[in-house]
Each structure stands twice: as structure tokens, then as C-alpha cells.
PDB file of C-alpha atoms in Angstrom:
ATOM      1  CA  ARG F   1      11.029   4.161 -29.282  1.00 52.00           C
ATOM      2  CA  GLN F   2      10.309   5.143 -32.905  1.00 57.00           C
ATOM      3  CA  ASP F   3       7.027   7.050 -31.919  1.00 59.00           C
ATOM      4  CA  ASP F   4       4.797   4.604 -33.731  1.00 69.00           C
ATOM      5  CA  LEU F   5       2.668   3.754 -30.722  1.00 73.00           C
ATOM      6  CA  ASP F   6       0.040   6.061 -29.385  1.00 82.00           C
ATOM      7  CA  LEU F   7      -0.029   4.484 -25.948  1.00 85.00           C
ATOM      8  CA  ILE F   8       1.415   1.681 -23.828  1.00 85.00           C
ATOM      9  CA  ILE F   9       0.049   0.145 -20.689  1.00 82.00           C
ATOM     10  CA  THR F  10       2.895  -1.023 -18.505  1.00 80.00           C
ATOM     11  CA  LEU F  11       3.797  -2.139 -15.100  1.00 72.00           C
ATOM     12  CA  SER F  12       7.309  -0.682 -15.511  1.00 67.00           C
ATOM     13  CA  ARG F  13       8.357   1.995 -13.181  1.00 67.00           C
ATOM     14  CA  GLU F  14      11.026   3.152 -15.528  1.00 72.00           C
ATOM     15  CA  ALA F  15       8.575   4.710 -17.976  1.00 78.00           C
ATOM     16  CA  ARG F  16       7.897   7.403 -15.286  1.00 77.00           C
ATOM     17  CA  ASN F  17      11.631   8.347 -15.276  1.00 79.00           C
ATOM     18  CA  ASP F  18      11.889   8.554 -19.075  1.00 84.00           C
ATOM     19  CA  ASN F  19      12.030  12.314 -20.093  1.00 86.00           C
ATOM     20  CA  LEU F  20      10.597  11.552 -23.740  1.00 87.00           C
ATOM     21  CA  LEU F  21       7.440   9.991 -22.057  1.00 88.00           C
ATOM     22  CA  GLN F  22       4.388  11.424 -20.533  1.00 88.00           C
ATOM     23  CA  THR F  23       2.727   9.003 -17.919  1.00 88.00           C
ATOM     24  CA  ARG F  24      -0.529   8.589 -16.074  1.00 88.00           C
ATOM     25  CA  ASP F  25      -1.111   6.171 -13.314  1.00 86.00           C
ATOM     26  CA  ILE F  26      -4.299   4.204 -14.130  1.00 84.00           C
ATOM     27  CA  PHE F  27      -4.793   2.151 -11.036  1.00 79.00           C
ATOM     28  CA  SER F  28      -2.914   0.021  -8.638  1.00 80.00           C
ATOM     29  CA  THR F  29      -3.382  -3.588  -7.759  1.00 79.00           C
ATOM     30  CA  ASP F  30      -2.430  -5.445  -4.604  1.00 82.00           C
ATOM     31  CA  LEU F  31       0.127  -8.197  -4.816  1.00 85.00           C
ATOM     32  CA  ALA F  32      -0.022 -11.676  -3.281  1.00 88.00           C
ATOM     33  CA  PHE F  33       2.150 -14.729  -2.800  1.00 92.00           C
ATOM     34  CA  THR F  34       0.437 -17.257  -5.149  1.00 93.00           C
ATOM     35  CA  VAL F  35       0.764 -21.000  -4.842  1.00 94.00           C
ATOM     36  CA  HIS F  36      -0.751 -23.948  -6.790  1.00 95.00           C
ATOM     37  CA  GLU F  37      -2.684 -26.686  -5.013  1.00 94.00           C
ATOM     38  CA  SER F  38       0.147 -29.066  -5.442  1.00 94.00           C
ATOM     39  CA  HIS F  39       2.575 -26.905  -3.375  1.00 96.00           C
ATOM     40  CA  PRO F  40       3.171 -27.672   0.268  1.00 94.00           C
ATOM     41  CA  LEU F  41       2.110 -24.188   1.365  1.00 96.00           C
ATOM     42  CA  PHE F  42      -1.366 -24.348  -0.324  1.00 94.00           C
ATOM     43  CA  GLY F  43      -2.875 -25.603   2.926  1.00 93.00           C
ATOM     44  CA  THR F  44      -1.314 -23.123   5.272  1.00 94.00           C
ATOM     45  CA  THR F  45      -3.190 -20.050   6.647  1.00 92.00           C
ATOM     46  CA  VAL F  46      -0.647 -17.548   6.309  1.00 92.00           C
ATOM     47  CA  ILE F  47       2.723 -16.908   4.612  1.00 92.00           C
ATOM     48  CA  THR F  48       5.452 -15.881   6.985  1.00 92.00           C
ATOM     49  CA  ALA F  49       9.327 -15.528   6.763  1.00 92.00           C
ATOM     50  CA  GLU F  50       9.543 -18.767   8.515  1.00 94.00           C
ATOM     51  CA  ASN F  51       7.597 -20.855   6.088  1.00 93.00           C
ATOM     52  CA  LEU F  52       9.264 -19.241   3.161  1.00 94.00           C
ATOM     53  CA  LYS F  53      12.645 -20.104   4.536  1.00 92.00           C
ATOM     54  CA  HIS F  54      13.423 -23.102   2.123  1.00 91.00           C
ATOM     55  CA  GLN F  55      10.872 -22.124  -0.753  1.00 96.00           C
ATOM     56  CA  ARG F  56      11.779 -21.211  -4.292  1.00 97.00           C
ATOM     57  CA  ILE F  57      10.537 -17.757  -5.209  1.00 95.00           C
ATOM     58  CA  LEU F  58       9.598 -17.510  -8.977  1.00 94.00           C
ATOM     59  CA  ILE F  59      10.287 -14.125 -10.571  1.00 88.00           C
ATOM     60  CA  SER F  60       9.642 -13.133 -14.110  1.00 83.00           C
ATOM     61  CA  ALA F  61      12.098 -11.023 -15.809  1.00 74.00           C
ATOM     62  CA  GLU F  62       9.115  -9.234 -17.507  1.00 69.00           C
ATOM     63  CA  GLY F  63       7.675  -6.416 -15.332  1.00 59.00           C
ATOM     64  CA  THR F  64       8.439  -4.747 -12.050  1.00 53.00           C
ATOM     65  CA  LYS F  65       8.671  -7.814  -9.898  1.00 55.00           C
ATOM     66  CA  GLY F  66      12.035  -8.431 -11.308  1.00 51.00           C
ATOM     67  CA  SER F  67      13.314  -5.020 -10.285  1.00 67.00           C
ATOM     68  CA  SER F  68      15.987  -4.678  -7.601  1.00 75.00           C
ATOM     69  CA  SER F  69      13.734  -2.570  -5.327  1.00 75.00           C
ATOM     70  CA  PHE F  70      11.111  -5.397  -5.360  1.00 79.00           C
ATOM     71  CA  ILE F  71      13.709  -8.046  -4.774  1.00 84.00           C
ATOM     72  CA  ASN F  72      15.063  -5.987  -1.818  1.00 85.00           C
ATOM     73  CA  LEU F  73      11.457  -5.650  -0.404  1.00 84.00           C
ATOM     74  CA  LEU F  74      11.148  -9.402  -0.354  1.00 88.00           C
ATOM     75  CA  GLN F  75      14.567  -9.868   1.172  1.00 90.00           C
ATOM     76  CA  THR F  76      14.046  -7.269   3.968  1.00 90.00           C
ATOM     77  CA  TYR F  77      10.660  -8.252   5.022  1.00 89.00           C
ATOM     78  CA  TYR F  78      10.663 -11.970   4.383  1.00 91.00           C
ATOM     79  CA  HIS F  79      14.187 -12.778   4.694  1.00 93.00           C
ATOM     80  CA  ILE F  80      14.485 -14.503   1.297  1.00 93.00           C
ATOM     81  CA  THR F  81      17.928 -15.163   0.170  1.00 93.00           C
ATOM     82  CA  GLU F  82      19.505 -14.680  -3.227  1.00 92.00           C
ATOM     83  CA  GLU F  83      19.606 -18.434  -3.613  1.00 94.00           C
ATOM     84  CA  GLN F  84      15.950 -18.788  -3.301  1.00 95.00           C
ATOM     85  CA  PHE F  85      15.072 -16.630  -6.279  1.00 93.00           C
ATOM     86  CA  LEU F  86      14.621 -18.367  -9.714  1.00 93.00           C
ATOM     87  CA  PHE F  87      14.477 -15.680 -12.442  1.00 90.00           C
ATOM     88  CA  LEU F  88      12.524 -16.856 -15.388  1.00 91.00           C
ATOM     89  CA  GLY F  89      12.499 -15.383 -18.845  1.00 87.00           C
ATOM     90  CA  SER F  90       8.777 -14.792 -19.227  1.00 87.00           C
ATOM     91  CA  MET F  91       5.370 -14.826 -17.415  1.00 86.00           C
ATOM     92  CA  ASP F  92       4.426 -17.879 -19.416  1.00 91.00           C
ATOM     93  CA  GLU F  93       7.474 -19.696 -17.997  1.00 93.00           C
ATOM     94  CA  LEU F  94       6.713 -18.538 -14.641  1.00 92.00           C
ATOM     95  CA  LEU F  95       3.088 -19.765 -14.803  1.00 92.00           C
ATOM     96  CA  SER F  96       4.325 -23.185 -15.967  1.00 94.00           C
ATOM     97  CA  TYR F  97       6.513 -23.463 -12.834  1.00 96.00           C
ATOM     98  CA  LEU F  98       3.723 -22.242 -10.613  1.00 95.00           C
ATOM     99  CA  ALA F  99       1.275 -24.678 -12.084  1.00 93.00           C
ATOM    100  CA  SER F 100       3.644 -27.559 -11.414  1.00 95.00           C
ATOM    101  CA  GLY F 101       3.891 -26.688  -7.797  1.00 94.00           C
ATOM    102  CA  SER F 102       7.641 -25.786  -8.278  1.00 95.00           C
ATOM    103  CA  GLY F 103       7.656 -22.546  -6.444  1.00 96.00           C
ATOM    104  CA  ILE F 104       5.806 -19.517  -5.155  1.00 96.00           C
ATOM    105  CA  ALA F 105       5.124 -16.423  -7.255  1.00 93.00           C
ATOM    106  CA  VAL F 106       4.303 -12.955  -6.327  1.00 88.00           C
ATOM    107  CA  LEU F 107       1.239 -12.052  -8.589  1.00 86.00           C
ATOM    108  CA  SER F 108      -1.363  -9.365  -8.647  1.00 81.00           C
ATOM    109  CA  GLY F 109      -4.463 -10.187  -6.616  1.00 76.00           C
ATOM    110  CA  GLN F 110      -6.507 -11.618  -9.492  1.00 69.00           C
ATOM    111  CA  LYS F 111      -9.722 -13.668  -9.287  1.00 63.00           C
ATOM    112  CA  ARG F 112      -8.239 -16.261 -11.521  1.00 68.00           C
ATOM    113  CA  PHE F 113      -5.707 -16.956  -8.855  1.00 68.00           C
ATOM    114  CA  SER F 114      -7.949 -16.890  -5.845  1.00 60.00           C
ATOM    115  CA  ARG F 115     -10.148 -19.742  -7.037  1.00 69.00           C
ATOM    116  CA  ASN F 116      -9.823 -23.491  -7.716  1.00 78.00           C
ATOM    117  CA  HIS F 117      -6.210 -24.636  -8.205  1.00 89.00           C
ATOM    118  CA  TYR F 118      -4.470 -21.651  -6.669  1.00 91.00           C
ATOM    119  CA  ARG F 119      -4.358 -19.844  -3.365  1.00 91.00           C
ATOM    120  CA  GLN F 120      -3.240 -16.290  -2.789  1.00 90.00           C
ATOM    121  CA  PHE F 121      -1.778 -14.682   0.452  1.00 91.00           C
ATOM    122  CA  PRO F 122      -1.863 -10.889   0.046  1.00 88.00           C
ATOM    123  CA  LEU F 123       1.269  -9.016   0.884  1.00 85.00           C
ATOM    124  CA  LYS F 124       0.409  -6.391   3.304  1.00 80.00           C
ATOM    125  CA  ASP F 125       0.808  -2.830   2.027  1.00 73.00           C
ATOM    126  CA  VAL F 126       2.377  -3.878  -1.236  1.00 74.00           C
ATOM    127  CA  SER F 127       0.820  -3.051  -4.632  1.00 74.00           C
ATOM    128  CA  GLU F 128       2.019  -2.245  -8.154  1.00 75.00           C
ATOM    129  CA  ILE F 129       0.767   0.677 -10.292  1.00 79.00           C
ATOM    130  CA  ILE F 130      -0.545   0.152 -13.824  1.00 81.00           C
ATOM    131  CA  THR F 131       0.679   3.099 -15.826  1.00 85.00           C
ATOM    132  CA  ALA F 132      -0.059   4.406 -19.295  1.00 88.00           C
ATOM    133  CA  ALA F 133       2.800   6.014 -21.188  1.00 88.00           C
ATOM    134  CA  TRP F 134       3.135   8.023 -24.510  1.00 89.00           C
ATOM    135  CA  PHE F 135       5.554  10.207 -26.223  1.00 88.00           C
ATOM    136  CA  TYR F 136       5.387  13.681 -25.035  1.00 85.00           C
ATOM    137  CA  ASN F 137       4.655  15.162 -28.408  1.00 86.00           C
ATOM    138  CA  ASN F 138       1.701  12.791 -29.146  1.00 83.00           C
ATOM    139  CA  HIS F 139      -1.431  14.853 -28.981  1.00 83.00           C
ATOM    140  CA  ASN F 140      -3.958  11.985 -30.200  1.00 85.00           C
ATOM    141  CA  PRO F 141      -7.379  12.913 -28.855  1.00 86.00           C
ATOM    142  CA  ALA F 142      -8.380   9.419 -28.828  1.00 89.00           C
ATOM    143  CA  ARG F 143      -5.689   8.780 -26.089  1.00 88.00           C
ATOM    144  CA  THR F 144      -7.402  10.985 -23.525  1.00 86.00           C
ATOM    145  CA  PHE F 145     -10.784   9.375 -24.062  1.00 89.00           C
ATOM    146  CA  LEU F 146      -9.294   5.906 -23.925  1.00 89.00           C
ATOM    147  CA  LEU F 147      -7.291   6.673 -20.673  1.00 87.00           C
ATOM    148  CA  ASP F 148     -10.435   8.217 -19.069  1.00 86.00           C
ATOM    149  CA  GLU F 149     -12.528   4.975 -19.913  1.00 87.00           C
ATOM    150  CA  ILE F 150      -9.714   2.694 -18.662  1.00 82.00           C
ATOM    151  CA  THR F 151      -9.388   4.710 -15.482  1.00 77.00           C
ATOM    152  CA  LYS F 152     -13.046   4.330 -14.873  1.00 79.00           C
ATOM    153  CA  SER F 153     -13.112   0.712 -15.667  1.00 74.00           C
ATOM    154  CA  GLY F 154     -10.075  -0.078 -13.533  1.00 62.00           C
ATOM    155  CA  ALA F 155     -11.675   1.879 -10.465  1.00 55.00           C
ATOM    156  CA  LYS F 156     -14.816  -0.096 -10.981  1.00 55.00           C
ATOM    157  CA  ASN F 157     -13.054  -3.413 -10.968  1.00 54.00           C
ATOM    158  CA  GLN F 158     -10.699  -2.808  -7.877  1.00 53.00           C
ATOM    159  CA  PRO F 159     -11.383  -5.436  -4.916  1.00 49.00           C
ATOM    160  CA  GLU F 160     -13.075  -3.703  -1.953  1.00 46.00           C
TER     161      GLU F 160
END
């Protein structure tokens, strides 16, 4: 907050509501329930509210998936109870739990989680937006160039 960064890339929806920041949505990414091969749901064909009933849902305090609106979405559509959520301090901690088969995480649909030891189950019509943010009085011309390049790259790499 000391105006010493030219640009941040964030998943935080809060940046859009900050009056000192200007923002630009770069691209969105679909979200998916993600399980490790050692998890009992790895072999299932679909994730439903019924097969989530007694599962631990891993949530990182970092990023938007720890937000109350996202938690409410999971509770509404998948009937997940408060007791099922395990809030972890970092993404590293979440990935450790996930790799041990100790729960299900909601992560962006990424190639690294769709092969080998992990399986992803897309959440229908749910995505998160990757946003760039900068202080309103930052007029660095390199920012515009960088954002244009990131936007082009993100559009090319979106799954079809």
C-alpha cells in the first residue's frame, strides 16, 4: 500500500472495490473439484452433493476461494456443512493435504491437476477471474504493454 509496486496480479475480488486501485480483468479460469489418486472419489465419474456428504473440503486462506461468497456457493449447490471445511493457512499447506488424499480442493482447472496423480471434476458455470491492479496515479507505460501481452497470452492458453 506504499505505492512501490507498478502492478499486481491477483485472484482477489476485493481489489476491484478499492478506490485507490484501478483494475483490469485479464482472463477467467474454470474451477474444479480436485482429488488425489489416493482419495476414495478418484475413481468416481462425477462429484455430487451426495458423494460430498462426508468429505473434507480443503480451503486455502489465500485467494478468493476462502471468501464467504464462495463458501456460500459450495454450501448452497453442494450442501456442504461448516464442519466439512478445513481452512488452511497457505496454498502449500492445501497442496500437502491434497497430495496425501486427506480431502478435496477446489482449484482452477489446470493441466498439472488433470493428469497423472490427480483428477479434476469441473464445477459447472463457476470460474474465478484473474485481475491486474495498480494505483490510480501510476502511469507507467510499461504497465499497459505488459497487460496487453498477458491478456493475449491468457486468451491463447484458455481451454476450449
